[in-house]
Coordinates of C-alpha atoms in Angstrom, one line a residue:
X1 CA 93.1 99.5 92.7
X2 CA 96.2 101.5 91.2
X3 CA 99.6 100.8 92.8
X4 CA 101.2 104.7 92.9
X5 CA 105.4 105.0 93.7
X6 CA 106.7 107.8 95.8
X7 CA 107.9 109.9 93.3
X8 CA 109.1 113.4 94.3
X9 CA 109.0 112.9 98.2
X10 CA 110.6 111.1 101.2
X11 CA 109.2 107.6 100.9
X12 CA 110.4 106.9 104.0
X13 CA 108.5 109.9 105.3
X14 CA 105.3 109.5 102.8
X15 CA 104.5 106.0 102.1
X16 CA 105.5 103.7 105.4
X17 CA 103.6 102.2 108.4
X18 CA 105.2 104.0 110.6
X19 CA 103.8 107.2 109.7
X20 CA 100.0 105.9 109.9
X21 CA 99.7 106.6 105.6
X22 CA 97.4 103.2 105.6
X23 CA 94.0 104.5 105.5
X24 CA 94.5 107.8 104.3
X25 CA 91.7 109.6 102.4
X26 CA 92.2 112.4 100.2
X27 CA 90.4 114.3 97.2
X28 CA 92.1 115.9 94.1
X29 CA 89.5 118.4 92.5
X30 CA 91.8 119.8 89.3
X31 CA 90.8 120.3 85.6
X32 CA 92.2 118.2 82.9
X33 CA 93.4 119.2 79.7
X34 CA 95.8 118.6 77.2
X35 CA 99.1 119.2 78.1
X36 CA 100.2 122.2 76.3
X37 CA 103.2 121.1 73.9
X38 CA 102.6 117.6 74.1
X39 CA 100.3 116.5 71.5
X40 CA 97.8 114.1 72.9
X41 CA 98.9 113.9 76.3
X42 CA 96.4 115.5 79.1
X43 CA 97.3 117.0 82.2
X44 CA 96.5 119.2 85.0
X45 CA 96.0 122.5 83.4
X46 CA 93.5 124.7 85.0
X47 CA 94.7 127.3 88.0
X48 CA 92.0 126.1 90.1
X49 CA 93.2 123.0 91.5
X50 CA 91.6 122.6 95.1
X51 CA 92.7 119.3 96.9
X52 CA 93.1 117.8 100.8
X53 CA 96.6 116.2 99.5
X54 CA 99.3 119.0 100.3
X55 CA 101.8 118.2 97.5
X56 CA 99.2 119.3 94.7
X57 CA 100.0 122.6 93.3
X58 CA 98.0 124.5 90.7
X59 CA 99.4 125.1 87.1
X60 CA 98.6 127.5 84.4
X61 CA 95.3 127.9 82.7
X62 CA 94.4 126.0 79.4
X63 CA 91.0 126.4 77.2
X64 CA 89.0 123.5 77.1
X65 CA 89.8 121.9 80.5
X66 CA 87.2 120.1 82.5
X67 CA 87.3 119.6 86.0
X68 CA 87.9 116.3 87.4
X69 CA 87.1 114.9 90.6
X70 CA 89.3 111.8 92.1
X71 CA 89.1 110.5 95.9
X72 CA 91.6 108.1 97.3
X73 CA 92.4 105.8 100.3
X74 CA 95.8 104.1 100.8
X75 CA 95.1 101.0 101.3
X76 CA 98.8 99.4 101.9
X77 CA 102.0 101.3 101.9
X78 CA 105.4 99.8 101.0
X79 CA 109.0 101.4 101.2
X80 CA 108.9 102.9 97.4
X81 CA 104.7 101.8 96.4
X82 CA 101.2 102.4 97.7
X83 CA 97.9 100.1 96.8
X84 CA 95.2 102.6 96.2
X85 CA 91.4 102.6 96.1
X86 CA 90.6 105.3 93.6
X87 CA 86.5 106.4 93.3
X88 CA 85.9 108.9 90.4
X89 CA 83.4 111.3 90.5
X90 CA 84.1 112.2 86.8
X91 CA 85.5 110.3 83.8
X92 CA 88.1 112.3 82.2
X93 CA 90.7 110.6 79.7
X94 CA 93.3 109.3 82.0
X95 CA 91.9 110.7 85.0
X96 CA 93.8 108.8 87.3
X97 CA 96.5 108.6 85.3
X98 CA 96.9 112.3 85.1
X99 CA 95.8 113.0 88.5
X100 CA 98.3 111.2 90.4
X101 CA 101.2 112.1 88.4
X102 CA 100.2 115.7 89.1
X103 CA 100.5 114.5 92.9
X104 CA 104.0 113.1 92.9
X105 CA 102.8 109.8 93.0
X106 CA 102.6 108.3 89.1
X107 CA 101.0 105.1 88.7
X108 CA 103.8 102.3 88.6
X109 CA 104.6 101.0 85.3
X110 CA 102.8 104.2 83.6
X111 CA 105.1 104.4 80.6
X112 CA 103.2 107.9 79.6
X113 CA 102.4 109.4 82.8
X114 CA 105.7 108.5 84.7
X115 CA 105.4 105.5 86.7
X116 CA 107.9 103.4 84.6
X117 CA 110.6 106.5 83.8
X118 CA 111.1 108.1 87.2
X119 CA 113.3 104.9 88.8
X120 CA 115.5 108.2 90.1
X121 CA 113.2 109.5 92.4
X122 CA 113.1 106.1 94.6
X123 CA 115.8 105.7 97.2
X124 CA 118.9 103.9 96.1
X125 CA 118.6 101.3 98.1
X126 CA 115.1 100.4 96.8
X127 CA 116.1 101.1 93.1
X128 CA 117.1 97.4 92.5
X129 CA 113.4 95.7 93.1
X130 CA 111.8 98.6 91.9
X131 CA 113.6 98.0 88.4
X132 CA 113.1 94.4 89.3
X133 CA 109.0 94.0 89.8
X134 CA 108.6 96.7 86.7
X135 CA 110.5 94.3 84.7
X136 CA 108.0 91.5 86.1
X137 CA 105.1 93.2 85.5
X138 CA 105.4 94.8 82.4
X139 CA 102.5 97.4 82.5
X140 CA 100.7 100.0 84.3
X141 CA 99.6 98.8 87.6
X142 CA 95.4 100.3 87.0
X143 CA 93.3 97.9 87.4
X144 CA 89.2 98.4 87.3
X145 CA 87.8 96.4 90.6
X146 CA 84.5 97.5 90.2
X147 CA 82.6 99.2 87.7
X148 CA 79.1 100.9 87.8
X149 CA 77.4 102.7 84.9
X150 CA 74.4 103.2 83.5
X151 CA 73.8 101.3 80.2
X152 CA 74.0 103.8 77.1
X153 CA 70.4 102.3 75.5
X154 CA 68.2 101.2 78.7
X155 CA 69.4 103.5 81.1
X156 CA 69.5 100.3 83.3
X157 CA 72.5 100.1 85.7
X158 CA 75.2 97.9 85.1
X159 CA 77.6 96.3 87.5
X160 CA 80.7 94.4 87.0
X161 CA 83.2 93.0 89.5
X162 CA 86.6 92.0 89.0
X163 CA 89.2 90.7 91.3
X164 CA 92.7 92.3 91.6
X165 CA 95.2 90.3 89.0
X166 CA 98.3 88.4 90.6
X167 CA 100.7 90.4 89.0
X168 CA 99.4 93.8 91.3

């Protein structure tokens, strides 16, 4: 579950009952890389970015990138937040991290990829609680609900369920 904030767009328009967003599915398909200039920090670097979201846009080319793979569904929307259920089809560093920043919607609390730094991009009138609730929580708002992989020695799957903390 990742609670994302409506960076960049209308939240009014994006992220609210009204406009049927609950339920929403959507894929981004866009290599990761590191972010030129940045050091360590990945990001959305290959030209090929193909998605069903329409506020992705592809950026330049970058040796090394691997594509990553990242499905969504809006689970609940909120005036400035929506809860998420992320699937990944790959496991890039920061996948999710780096995929919804490049969407406009950066995971709250993301000190890195902009979920904590980008209080200007939510309406005024919402800016208060925002500040507010990241001040409560104190960290990214990812959170693993269910893990499946195979173990590294047996090849045996392994599954491991965890319920969504009270702080999210």
């Amino acid at each position: 579950a990742v609670l994302v904030s409506a960076s960049g767009v209308d939240p009014a328009a994006a992220l609210t009952n009204t406009n049927g967003v609950e339920g929403m599915t959507g894929t981004i398909v866009a290599a990761i890389g590191r972010a030129p200039g940045k050091g360590t920090k990945r990001a959305v670097v290959a030209d090929t970015t193909v998605a069903t979201h329409p506020l992705l846009a592809a950026t330049a080319a970058v040796v090394g990138a691997r594509q990553a793979v990242t499905h969504f569904r809006v689970e609940r929307s909120f005036p400035f937040l929506s809860l998420l259920d992320v699937t990944l089809e790959t496991g890039r560093q920061n996948q999710i991290r780096v995929h919804m920043h490049h969407a406009g919607h950066p995971v709250f609390g993301d000190p890195i990829y902009g979920g904590r730094n980008r209080v200007g991009n939510i309406p005024p009138e919402h800016r208060g609680l925002c500040m507010e609730l990241l001040g409560l929580v104190g960290r990214q708002c990812l959170h693993a609900r269910e893990l499946t992989f195979a173990h590294p020695r047996t090849g045996r799957p392994m599954h491991f369920e965890a319920p969504l903390p009270a702080d999210m």
